[in-house]
XYZ file of C-alpha atoms in Angstrom:
363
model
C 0.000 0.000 0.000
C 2.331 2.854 -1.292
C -0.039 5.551 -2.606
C -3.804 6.674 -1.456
C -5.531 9.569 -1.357
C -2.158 12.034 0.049
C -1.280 11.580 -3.867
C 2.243 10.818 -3.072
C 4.733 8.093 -4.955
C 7.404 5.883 -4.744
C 10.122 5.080 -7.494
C 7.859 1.501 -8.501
C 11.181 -0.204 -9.930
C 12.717 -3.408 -8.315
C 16.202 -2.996 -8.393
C 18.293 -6.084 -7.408
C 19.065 -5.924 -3.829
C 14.634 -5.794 -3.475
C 14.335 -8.883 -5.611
C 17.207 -10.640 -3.751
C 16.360 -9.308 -0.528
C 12.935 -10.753 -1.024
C 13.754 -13.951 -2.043
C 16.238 -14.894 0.568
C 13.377 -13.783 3.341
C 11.135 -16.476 1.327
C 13.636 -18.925 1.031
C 14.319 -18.518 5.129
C 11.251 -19.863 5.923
C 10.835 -22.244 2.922
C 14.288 -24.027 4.737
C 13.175 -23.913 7.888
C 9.610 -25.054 7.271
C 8.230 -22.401 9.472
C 5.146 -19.635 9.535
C 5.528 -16.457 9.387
C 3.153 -16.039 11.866
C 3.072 -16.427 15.514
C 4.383 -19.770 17.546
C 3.995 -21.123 20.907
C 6.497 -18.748 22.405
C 4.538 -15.498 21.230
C 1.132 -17.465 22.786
C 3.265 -17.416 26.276
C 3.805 -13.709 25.702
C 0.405 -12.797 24.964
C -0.561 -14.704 28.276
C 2.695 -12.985 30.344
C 1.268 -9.521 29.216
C -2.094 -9.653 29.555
C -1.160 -11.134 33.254
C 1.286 -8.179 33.793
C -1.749 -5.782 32.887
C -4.520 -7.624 34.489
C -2.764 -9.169 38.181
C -2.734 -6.286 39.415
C -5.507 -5.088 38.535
C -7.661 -7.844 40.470
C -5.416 -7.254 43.222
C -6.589 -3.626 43.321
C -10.078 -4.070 42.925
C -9.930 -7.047 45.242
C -8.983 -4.980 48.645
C -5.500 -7.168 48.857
C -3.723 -4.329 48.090
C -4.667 -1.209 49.264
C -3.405 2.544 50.131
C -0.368 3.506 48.504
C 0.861 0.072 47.918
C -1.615 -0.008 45.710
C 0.305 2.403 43.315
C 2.962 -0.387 42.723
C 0.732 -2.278 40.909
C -0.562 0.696 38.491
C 3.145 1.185 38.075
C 3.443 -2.344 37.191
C 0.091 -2.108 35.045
C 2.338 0.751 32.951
C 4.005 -1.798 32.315
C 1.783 -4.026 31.207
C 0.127 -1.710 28.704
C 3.239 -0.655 27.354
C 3.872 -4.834 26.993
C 0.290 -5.449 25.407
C 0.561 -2.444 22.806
C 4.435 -3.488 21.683
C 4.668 -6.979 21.561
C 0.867 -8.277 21.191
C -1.670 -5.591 19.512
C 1.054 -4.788 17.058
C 1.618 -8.038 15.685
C -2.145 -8.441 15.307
C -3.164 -4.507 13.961
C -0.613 -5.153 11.034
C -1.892 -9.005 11.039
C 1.216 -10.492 11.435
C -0.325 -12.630 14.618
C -1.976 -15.219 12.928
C -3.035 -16.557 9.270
C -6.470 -16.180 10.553
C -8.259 -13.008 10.268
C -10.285 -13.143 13.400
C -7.686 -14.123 15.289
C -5.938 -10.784 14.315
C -9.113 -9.242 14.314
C -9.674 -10.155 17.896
C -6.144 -9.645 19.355
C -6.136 -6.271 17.612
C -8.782 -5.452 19.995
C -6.310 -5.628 22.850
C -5.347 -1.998 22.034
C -8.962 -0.676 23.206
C -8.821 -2.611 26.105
C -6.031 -0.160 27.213
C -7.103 2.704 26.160
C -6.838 3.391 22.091
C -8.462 2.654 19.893
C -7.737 -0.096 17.324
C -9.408 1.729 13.946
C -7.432 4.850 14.482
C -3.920 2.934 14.882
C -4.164 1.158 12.026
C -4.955 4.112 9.903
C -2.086 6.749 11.539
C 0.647 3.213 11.994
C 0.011 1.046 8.824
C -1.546 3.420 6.371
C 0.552 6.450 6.731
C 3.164 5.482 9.184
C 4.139 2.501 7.023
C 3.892 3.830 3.817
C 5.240 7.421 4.207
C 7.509 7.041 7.246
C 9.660 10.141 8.474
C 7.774 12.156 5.318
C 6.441 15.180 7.222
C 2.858 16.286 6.476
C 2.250 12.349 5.609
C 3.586 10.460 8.700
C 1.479 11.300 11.537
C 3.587 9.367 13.902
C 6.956 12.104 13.499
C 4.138 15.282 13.895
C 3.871 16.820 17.044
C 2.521 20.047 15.667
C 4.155 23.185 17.095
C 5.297 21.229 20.539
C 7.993 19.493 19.154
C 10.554 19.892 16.047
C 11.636 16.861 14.568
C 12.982 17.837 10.775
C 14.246 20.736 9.466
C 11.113 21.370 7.080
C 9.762 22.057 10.118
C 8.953 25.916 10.913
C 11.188 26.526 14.136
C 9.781 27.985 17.691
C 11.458 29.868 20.020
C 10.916 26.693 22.447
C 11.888 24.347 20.651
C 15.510 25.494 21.363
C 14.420 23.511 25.237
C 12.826 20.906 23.625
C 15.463 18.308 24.340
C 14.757 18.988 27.932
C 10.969 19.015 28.118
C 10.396 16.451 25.325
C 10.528 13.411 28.114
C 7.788 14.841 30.004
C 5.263 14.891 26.911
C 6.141 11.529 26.074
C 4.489 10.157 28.849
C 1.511 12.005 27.762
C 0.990 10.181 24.612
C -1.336 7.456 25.863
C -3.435 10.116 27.674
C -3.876 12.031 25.053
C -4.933 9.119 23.020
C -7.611 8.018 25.606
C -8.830 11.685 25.985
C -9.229 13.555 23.005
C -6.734 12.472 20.039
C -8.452 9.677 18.769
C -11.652 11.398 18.402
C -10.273 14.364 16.838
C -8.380 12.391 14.014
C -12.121 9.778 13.669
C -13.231 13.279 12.400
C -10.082 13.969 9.894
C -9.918 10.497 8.845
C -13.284 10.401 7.570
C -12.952 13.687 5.588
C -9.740 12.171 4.299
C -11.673 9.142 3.190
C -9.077 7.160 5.201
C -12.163 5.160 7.013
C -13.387 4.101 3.563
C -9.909 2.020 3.535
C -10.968 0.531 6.473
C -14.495 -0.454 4.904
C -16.008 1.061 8.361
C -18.156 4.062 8.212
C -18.280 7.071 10.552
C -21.679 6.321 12.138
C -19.896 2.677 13.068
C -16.640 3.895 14.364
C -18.117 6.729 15.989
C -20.169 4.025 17.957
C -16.933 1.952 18.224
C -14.990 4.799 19.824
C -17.791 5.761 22.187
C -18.102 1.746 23.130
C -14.612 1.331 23.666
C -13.605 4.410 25.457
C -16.922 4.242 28.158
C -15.631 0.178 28.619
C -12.009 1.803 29.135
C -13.509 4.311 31.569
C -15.671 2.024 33.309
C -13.313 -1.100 34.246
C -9.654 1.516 34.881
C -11.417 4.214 36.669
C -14.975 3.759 37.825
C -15.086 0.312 39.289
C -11.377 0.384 41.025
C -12.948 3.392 42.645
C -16.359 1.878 43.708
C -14.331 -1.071 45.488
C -12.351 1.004 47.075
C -13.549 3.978 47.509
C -9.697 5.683 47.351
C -10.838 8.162 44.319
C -8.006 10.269 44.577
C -5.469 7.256 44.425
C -7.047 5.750 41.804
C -6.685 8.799 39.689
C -3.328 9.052 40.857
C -2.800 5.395 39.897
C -4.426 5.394 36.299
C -1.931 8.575 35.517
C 1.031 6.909 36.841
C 0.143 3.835 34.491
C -0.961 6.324 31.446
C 2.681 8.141 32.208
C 4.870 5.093 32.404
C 3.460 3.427 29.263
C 3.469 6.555 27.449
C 6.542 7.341 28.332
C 8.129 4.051 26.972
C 5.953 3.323 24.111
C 6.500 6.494 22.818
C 10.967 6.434 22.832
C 10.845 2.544 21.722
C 9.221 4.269 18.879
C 11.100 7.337 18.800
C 14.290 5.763 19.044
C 13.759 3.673 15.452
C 12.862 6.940 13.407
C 13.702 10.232 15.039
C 17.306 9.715 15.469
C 20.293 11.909 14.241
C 20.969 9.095 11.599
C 17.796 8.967 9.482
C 16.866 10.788 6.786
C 13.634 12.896 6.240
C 13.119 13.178 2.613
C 10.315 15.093 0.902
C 8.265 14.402 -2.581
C 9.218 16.658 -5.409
C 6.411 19.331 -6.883
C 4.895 16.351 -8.476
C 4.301 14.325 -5.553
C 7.059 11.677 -5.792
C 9.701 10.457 -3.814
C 12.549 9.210 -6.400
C 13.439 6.266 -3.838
C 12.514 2.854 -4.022
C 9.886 2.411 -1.354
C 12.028 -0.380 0.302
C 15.245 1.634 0.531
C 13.012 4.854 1.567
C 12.452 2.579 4.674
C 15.965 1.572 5.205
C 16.772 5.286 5.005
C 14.111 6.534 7.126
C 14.640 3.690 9.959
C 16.995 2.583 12.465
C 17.953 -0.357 14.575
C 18.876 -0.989 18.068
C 20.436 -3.504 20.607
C 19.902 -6.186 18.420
C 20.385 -9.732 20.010
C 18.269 -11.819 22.167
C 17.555 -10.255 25.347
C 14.582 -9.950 27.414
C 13.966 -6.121 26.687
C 14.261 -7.425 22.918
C 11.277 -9.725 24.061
C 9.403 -7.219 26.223
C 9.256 -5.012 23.706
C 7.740 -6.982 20.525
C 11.148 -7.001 18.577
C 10.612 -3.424 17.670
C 14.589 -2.983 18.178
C 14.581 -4.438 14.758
C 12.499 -0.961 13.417
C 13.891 -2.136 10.307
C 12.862 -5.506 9.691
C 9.822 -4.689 11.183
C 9.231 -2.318 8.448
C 10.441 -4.211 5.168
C 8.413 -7.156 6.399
C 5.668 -5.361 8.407
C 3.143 -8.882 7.705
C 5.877 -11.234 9.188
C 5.610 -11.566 13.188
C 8.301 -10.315 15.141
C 9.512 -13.401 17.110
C 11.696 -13.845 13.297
C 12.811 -10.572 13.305
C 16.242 -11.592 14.712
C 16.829 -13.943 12.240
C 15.944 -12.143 9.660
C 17.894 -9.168 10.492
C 21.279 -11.264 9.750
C 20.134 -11.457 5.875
C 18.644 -8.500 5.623
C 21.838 -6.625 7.079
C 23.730 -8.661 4.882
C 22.296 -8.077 1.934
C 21.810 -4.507 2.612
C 26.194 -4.204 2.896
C 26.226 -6.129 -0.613
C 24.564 -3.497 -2.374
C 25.780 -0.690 -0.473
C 21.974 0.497 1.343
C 22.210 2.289 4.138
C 21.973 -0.151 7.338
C 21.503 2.137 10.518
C 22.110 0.304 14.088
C 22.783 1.276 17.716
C 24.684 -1.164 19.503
C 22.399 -0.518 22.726
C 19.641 1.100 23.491
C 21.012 3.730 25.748
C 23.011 4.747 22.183
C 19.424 4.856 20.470
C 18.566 7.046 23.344
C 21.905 9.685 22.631
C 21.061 9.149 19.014
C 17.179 10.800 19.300
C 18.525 13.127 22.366
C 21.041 14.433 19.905
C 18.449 15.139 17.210
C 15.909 16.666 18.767
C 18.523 19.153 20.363
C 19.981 19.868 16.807
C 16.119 20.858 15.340
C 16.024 23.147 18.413
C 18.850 25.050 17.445
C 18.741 28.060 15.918
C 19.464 27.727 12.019
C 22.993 29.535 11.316
């Protein structure tokens, strides 16, 4: 899905290291006579998450924990959001979970369950995320409007010359803002895109999705953890402290595989094209980090292979660290770019270091 309605346009030849690239993937699992899908290791994460999210939860609606003890386990809940939206929803929104549709229809759902709202993702993530990535005025994922800078097409504030010091803070706003006002604000600029329409969902239904999903969100977080216990004010303080911690890490997991001092952010020409193969434009745009098998690797969905995950956005992570060993590979035969931290405290530098570059004052 490389062009809709935004009118822009990829370079549609193949060259060489695409069609080998491509075949060596294939030929990976062909050898190894395995799915690309999920396997009985990504069924144990799916349980581990949802039981990081849910655990405490019971144990806060059940009286066992109580008073401000109670505001480990909404820490640990953070957690657990963070976990289901990385490594579980993800696979599922870009239907990478399973060969069968309802099963990624179902799983996808996960997303709601913690506050967002499932439609919306896949529209902002695999629609224009995906298929115009680090593209400002396409990619809604690198646009924080006026608040943040992150290319130099951008228009330049006066504040964004501190935004490498107050960025952190709004990151762990990202999940509120989600559950509070963003997702109905871009229902409404979806539908006059005629993004919805790609979705086969109409606004009447996803207006009564949104409204279904965000009430169930409100009810089971806030309203009945408040009725048992009858600590409103710590409950409120709880569901922030969760909202903050997952924001907070969902949102520089993400950060750190796009808005780093070592990708590019190219723009179309007058005519609306990009002269760049659409599977180099992602190697460009995208970078790795800490890639080997570790359990932050596995907590977070494999998304510290950003750019497997977005050559091969239909294969399910738990191959991404194979696959990253031919796809570097073949990316140093041809000479494409290949961008990697060796850790992810370098990734961290790496996006620190941009942002306070776009703050700067241009000479």
């Amino acid at each position: 899905n490389i062009s809709h309605s935004n009118h822009i346009k990829f370079d549609t030849s193949k060259p060489e290291f695409v069609k080998v690239l491509r075949k060596r993937v294939n030929q990976y699992f062909k050898d190894n006579n395995i799915s690309k899908n999920s396997n009985s290791m990504m069924v144990f994460k799916t349980v581990f998450m949802l039981c990081l999210y849910f655990i405490p939860y019971a144990l806060i609606v059940s009286g066992l924990v109580s008073s401000y003890y109670s505001l480990i386990c909404w820490s640990i809940m953070g957690f657990g959001m963070a976990g289901i939206g990385l490594s579980i929803m993800h696979d599922a929104n870009h239907n990478a979970y399973s060969k069968n549709p309802k099963v990624n229809q179902w799983v996808g759902y996960f997303i709601n369950l913690v506050g967002g709202y499932d439609l919306n993702w896949r529209v902002q993530h695999n629609v224009l995320h995906h298929t115009y990535t680090n593209i400002i005025g396409h990619d809604e994922d690198v646009d924080a409007g006026i608040v943040l800078r992150f290319s130099k097409d951008q228009p330049r504030k006066l504040h964004h010359g501190f935004q490498h010091i107050y960025a952190w803070f709004l990151y762990g706003l990202m999940t509120l803002s989600w559950l509070l006002s963003k997702d109905f604000i871009q229902l409404r600029k979806y539908n006059k895109k005629g993004l919805l329409k790609t979705q086969g969902v109409s606004m009447k239904k996803a207006l009564f999705q949104l409204l279904f999903w965000k009430t169930l969100y409100v009810v089971y977080v806030i309203l009945i953890p408040a009725f048992f216990t009858s600590e409103y004010l710590l409950v409120i303080s709880g569901v922030l402290l969760m909202q903050f911690i997952a924001g907070l890490f969902l949102t520089i997991v993400f950060l750190c595989a796009h808005i780093v001092d070592q990708t590019e952010f190219p723009l179309p020409d007058n005519k609306g094209v990009v002269n760049q193969n659409w599977y180099i434009h992602q190697l460009e745009t995208t970078a790795n980090f800490s890639n080997n098998k570790s359990f932050f690797s596995w907590f977070i969905g494999g998304l510290n292979y950003q750019i497997e995950h977005h050559l091969f956005p239909s294969i399910c992570h738990v191959h991404y660290h194979e696959l990253s060993k031919i796809v570097k590979k073949t990316a140093l035969e041809y000479n494409v770019p290949y961008h990697a931290s060796n850790t992810f405290l370098g990734a961290l530098n790496h996006h620190y270091k941009h942002l306070k570059l776009m703050g700067k004052k241009p000479a």
